[in-house]
C-alpha positions as a Python dict, from the first residue, in 0.01 Angstrom:
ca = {
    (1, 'X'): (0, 0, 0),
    (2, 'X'): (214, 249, 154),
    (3, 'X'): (224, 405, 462),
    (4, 'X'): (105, 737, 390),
    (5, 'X'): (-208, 532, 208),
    (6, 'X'): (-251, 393, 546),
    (7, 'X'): (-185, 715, 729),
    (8, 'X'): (-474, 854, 544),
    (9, 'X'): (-727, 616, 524),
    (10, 'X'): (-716, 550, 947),
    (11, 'X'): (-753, 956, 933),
    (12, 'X'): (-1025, 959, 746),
    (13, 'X'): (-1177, 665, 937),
    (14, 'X'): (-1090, 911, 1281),
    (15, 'X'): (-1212, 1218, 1113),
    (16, 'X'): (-1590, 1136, 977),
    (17, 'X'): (-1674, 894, 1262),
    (18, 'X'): (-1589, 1142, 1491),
    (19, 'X'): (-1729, 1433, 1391),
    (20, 'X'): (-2065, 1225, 1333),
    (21, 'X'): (-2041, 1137, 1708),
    (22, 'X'): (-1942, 1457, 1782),
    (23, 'X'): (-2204, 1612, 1586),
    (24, 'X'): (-2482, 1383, 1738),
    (25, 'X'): (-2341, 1508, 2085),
    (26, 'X'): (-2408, 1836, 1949),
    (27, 'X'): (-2743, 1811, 1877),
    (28, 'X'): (-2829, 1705, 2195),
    (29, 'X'): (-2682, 2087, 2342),
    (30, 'X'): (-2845, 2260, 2058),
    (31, 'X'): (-3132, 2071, 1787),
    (32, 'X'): (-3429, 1965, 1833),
    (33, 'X'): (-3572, 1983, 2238),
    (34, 'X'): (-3176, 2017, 2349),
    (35, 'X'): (-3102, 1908, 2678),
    (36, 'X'): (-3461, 1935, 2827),
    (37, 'X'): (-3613, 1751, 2560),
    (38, 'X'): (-3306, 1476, 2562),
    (39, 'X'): (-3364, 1447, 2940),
    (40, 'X'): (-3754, 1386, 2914),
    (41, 'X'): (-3683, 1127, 2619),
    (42, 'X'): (-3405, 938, 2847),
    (43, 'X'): (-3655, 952, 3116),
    (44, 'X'): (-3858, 776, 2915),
    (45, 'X'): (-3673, 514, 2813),
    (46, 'X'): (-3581, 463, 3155),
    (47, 'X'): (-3254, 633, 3191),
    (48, 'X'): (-3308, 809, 3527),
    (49, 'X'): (-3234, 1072, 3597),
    (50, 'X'): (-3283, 1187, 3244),
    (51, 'X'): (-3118, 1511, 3251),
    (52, 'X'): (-2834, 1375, 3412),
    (53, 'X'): (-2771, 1142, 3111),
    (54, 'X'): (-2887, 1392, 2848),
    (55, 'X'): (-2612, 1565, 2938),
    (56, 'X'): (-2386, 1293, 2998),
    (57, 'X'): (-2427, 1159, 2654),
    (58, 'X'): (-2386, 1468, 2509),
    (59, 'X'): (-2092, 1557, 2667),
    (60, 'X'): (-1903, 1203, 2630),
    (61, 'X'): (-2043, 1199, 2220),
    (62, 'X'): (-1901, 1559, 2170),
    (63, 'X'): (-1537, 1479, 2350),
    (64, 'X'): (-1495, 1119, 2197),
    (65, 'X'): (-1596, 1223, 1898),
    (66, 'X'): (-1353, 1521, 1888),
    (67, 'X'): (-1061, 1320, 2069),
    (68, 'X'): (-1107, 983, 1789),
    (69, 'X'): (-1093, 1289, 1497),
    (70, 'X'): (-784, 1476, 1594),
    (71, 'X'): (-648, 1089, 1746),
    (72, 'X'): (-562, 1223, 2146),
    (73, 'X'): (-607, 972, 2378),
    (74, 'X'): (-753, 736, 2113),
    (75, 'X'): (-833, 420, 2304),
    (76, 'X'): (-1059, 643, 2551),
    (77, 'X'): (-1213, 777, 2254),
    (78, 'X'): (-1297, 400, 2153),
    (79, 'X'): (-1406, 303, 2503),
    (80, 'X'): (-1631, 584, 2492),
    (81, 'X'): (-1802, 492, 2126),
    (82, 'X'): (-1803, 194, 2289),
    (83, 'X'): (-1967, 267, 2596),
    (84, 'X'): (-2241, 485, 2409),
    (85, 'X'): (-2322, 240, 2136),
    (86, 'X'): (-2342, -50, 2370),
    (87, 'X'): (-2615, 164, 2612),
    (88, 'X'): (-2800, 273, 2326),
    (89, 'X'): (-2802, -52, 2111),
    (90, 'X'): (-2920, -220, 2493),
    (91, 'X'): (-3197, 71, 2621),
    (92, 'X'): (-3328, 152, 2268),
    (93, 'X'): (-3277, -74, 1947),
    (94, 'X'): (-3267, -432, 2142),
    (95, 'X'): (-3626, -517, 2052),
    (96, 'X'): (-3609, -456, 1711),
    (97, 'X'): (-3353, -652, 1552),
    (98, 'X'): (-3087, -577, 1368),
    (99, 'X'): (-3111, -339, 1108),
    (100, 'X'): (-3097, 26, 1167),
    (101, 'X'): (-3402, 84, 936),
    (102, 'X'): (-3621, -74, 1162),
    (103, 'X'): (-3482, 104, 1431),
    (104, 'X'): (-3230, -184, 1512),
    (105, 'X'): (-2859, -188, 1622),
    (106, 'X'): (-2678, -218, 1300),
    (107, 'X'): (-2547, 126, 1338),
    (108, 'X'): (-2436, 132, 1684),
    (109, 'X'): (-2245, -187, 1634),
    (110, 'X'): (-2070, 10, 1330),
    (111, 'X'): (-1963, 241, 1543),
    (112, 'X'): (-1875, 72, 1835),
    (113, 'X'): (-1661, -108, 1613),
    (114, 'X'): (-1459, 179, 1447),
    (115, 'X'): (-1385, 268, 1792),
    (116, 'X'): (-1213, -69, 1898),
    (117, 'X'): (-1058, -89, 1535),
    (118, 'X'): (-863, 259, 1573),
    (119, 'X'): (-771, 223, 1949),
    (120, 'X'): (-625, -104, 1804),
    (121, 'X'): (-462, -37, 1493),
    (122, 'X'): (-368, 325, 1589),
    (123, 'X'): (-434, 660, 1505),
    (124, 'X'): (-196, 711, 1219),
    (125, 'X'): (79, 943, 1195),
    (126, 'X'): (-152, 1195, 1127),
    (127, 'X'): (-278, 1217, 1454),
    (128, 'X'): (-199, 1409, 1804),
    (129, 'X'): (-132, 1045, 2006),
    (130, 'X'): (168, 1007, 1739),
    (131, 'X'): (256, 1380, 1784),
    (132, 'X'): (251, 1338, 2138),
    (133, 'X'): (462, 1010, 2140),
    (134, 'X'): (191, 808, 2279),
    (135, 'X'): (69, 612, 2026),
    (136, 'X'): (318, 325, 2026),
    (137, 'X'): (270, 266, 2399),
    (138, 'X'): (-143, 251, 2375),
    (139, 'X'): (-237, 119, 2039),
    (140, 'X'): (-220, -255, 1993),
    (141, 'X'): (-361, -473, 2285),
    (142, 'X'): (-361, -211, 2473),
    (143, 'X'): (-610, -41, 2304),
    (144, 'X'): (-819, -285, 2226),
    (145, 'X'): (-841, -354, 2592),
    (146, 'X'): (-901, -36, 2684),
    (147, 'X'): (-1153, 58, 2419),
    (148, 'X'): (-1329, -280, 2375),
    (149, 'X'): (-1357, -371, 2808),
    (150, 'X'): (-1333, -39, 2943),
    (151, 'X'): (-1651, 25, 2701),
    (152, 'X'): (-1803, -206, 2784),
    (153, 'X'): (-1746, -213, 3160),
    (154, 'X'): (-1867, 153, 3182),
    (155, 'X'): (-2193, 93, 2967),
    (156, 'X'): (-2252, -255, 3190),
    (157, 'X'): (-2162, 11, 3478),
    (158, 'X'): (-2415, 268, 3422),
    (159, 'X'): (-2712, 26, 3297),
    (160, 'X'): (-2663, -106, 3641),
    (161, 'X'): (-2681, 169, 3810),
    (162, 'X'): (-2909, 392, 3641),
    (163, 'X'): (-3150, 176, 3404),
    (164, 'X'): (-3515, 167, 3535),
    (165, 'X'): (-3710, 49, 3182),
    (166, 'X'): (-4097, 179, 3257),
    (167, 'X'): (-4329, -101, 3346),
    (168, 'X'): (-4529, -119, 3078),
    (169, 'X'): (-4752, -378, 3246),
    (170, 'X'): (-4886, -133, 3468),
    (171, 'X'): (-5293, -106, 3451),
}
């Protein structure tokens, strides 16, 4: 394998898994009950308050996703796939195992995973980090620190701080 074969297969790694998170960010600012709706839902799951992290996860899902497509800044980009897919996989998909058809956490550990892999490997020569001359100096262990424990430091961060589950014992 060459590196151009390389080049282009991190790329398209970068390119569809971040415009899927960016995309799902998206939706949150524009389908379905947008931010409102979001905000009520992460209410409900005990994400309080819900706005607040409506648009919070919207925001970080749209920039990470753009920043892992076009490969700026990539390790933040993985700390914040990361960071999402660990508070989602922990607030919403815990319960119910692990397979994403029975609403498990298959797919957030896919993409949590893609994250830490790029920051890691790199973003390619096709990519704004290696424009930019950065890439050498944060890919490696460097990004795999910052994408894999900065994740997960900020998700352990905010379930601290902000996760109230409902008390479903109530009666």
């Amino acid at each position: 394998m060459t590196g151009t074969e390389v080049d282009f297969a991190v790329a398209a790694l970068r390119v569809i898994a971040g415009l899927t998170m960016a995309a799902h960010g998206l939706n949150k600012f524009f389908g379905g009950g947008r931010i409102p709706g979001t905000g009520r839902w992460f209410d409900s799951i005990g994400m309080r308050p819900g706005r607040v992290h409506a648009l919070l996860a919207a925001g970080t899902e749209t920039a990470a996703g753009v920043l892992l497509a076009v490969g700026l800044l990539t390790p933040f980009a993985g700390a914040g796939f990361v960071a999402l897919m660990a508070v989602a996989a922990y607030t919403v998909h815990r319960g119910s195992g692990f397979f994403v058809n029975a609403n498990g956490w298959e797919y957030n550990l896919v993409l949590a995973t893609i994250g830490v892999f790029v920051a890691t490997a790199g973003p390619g020569e096709w990519s704004l980090d290696h424009l930019a001359g950065l890439a050498p100096s944060i890919d490696g262990w460097p990004g795999l620190a910052i994408s894999l424990i900065g994740g997960l430091l900020a998700a352990a961060l905010q379930l601290a701080v902000f996760y109230r589950p409902p008390n479903t014992q109530a009666g």
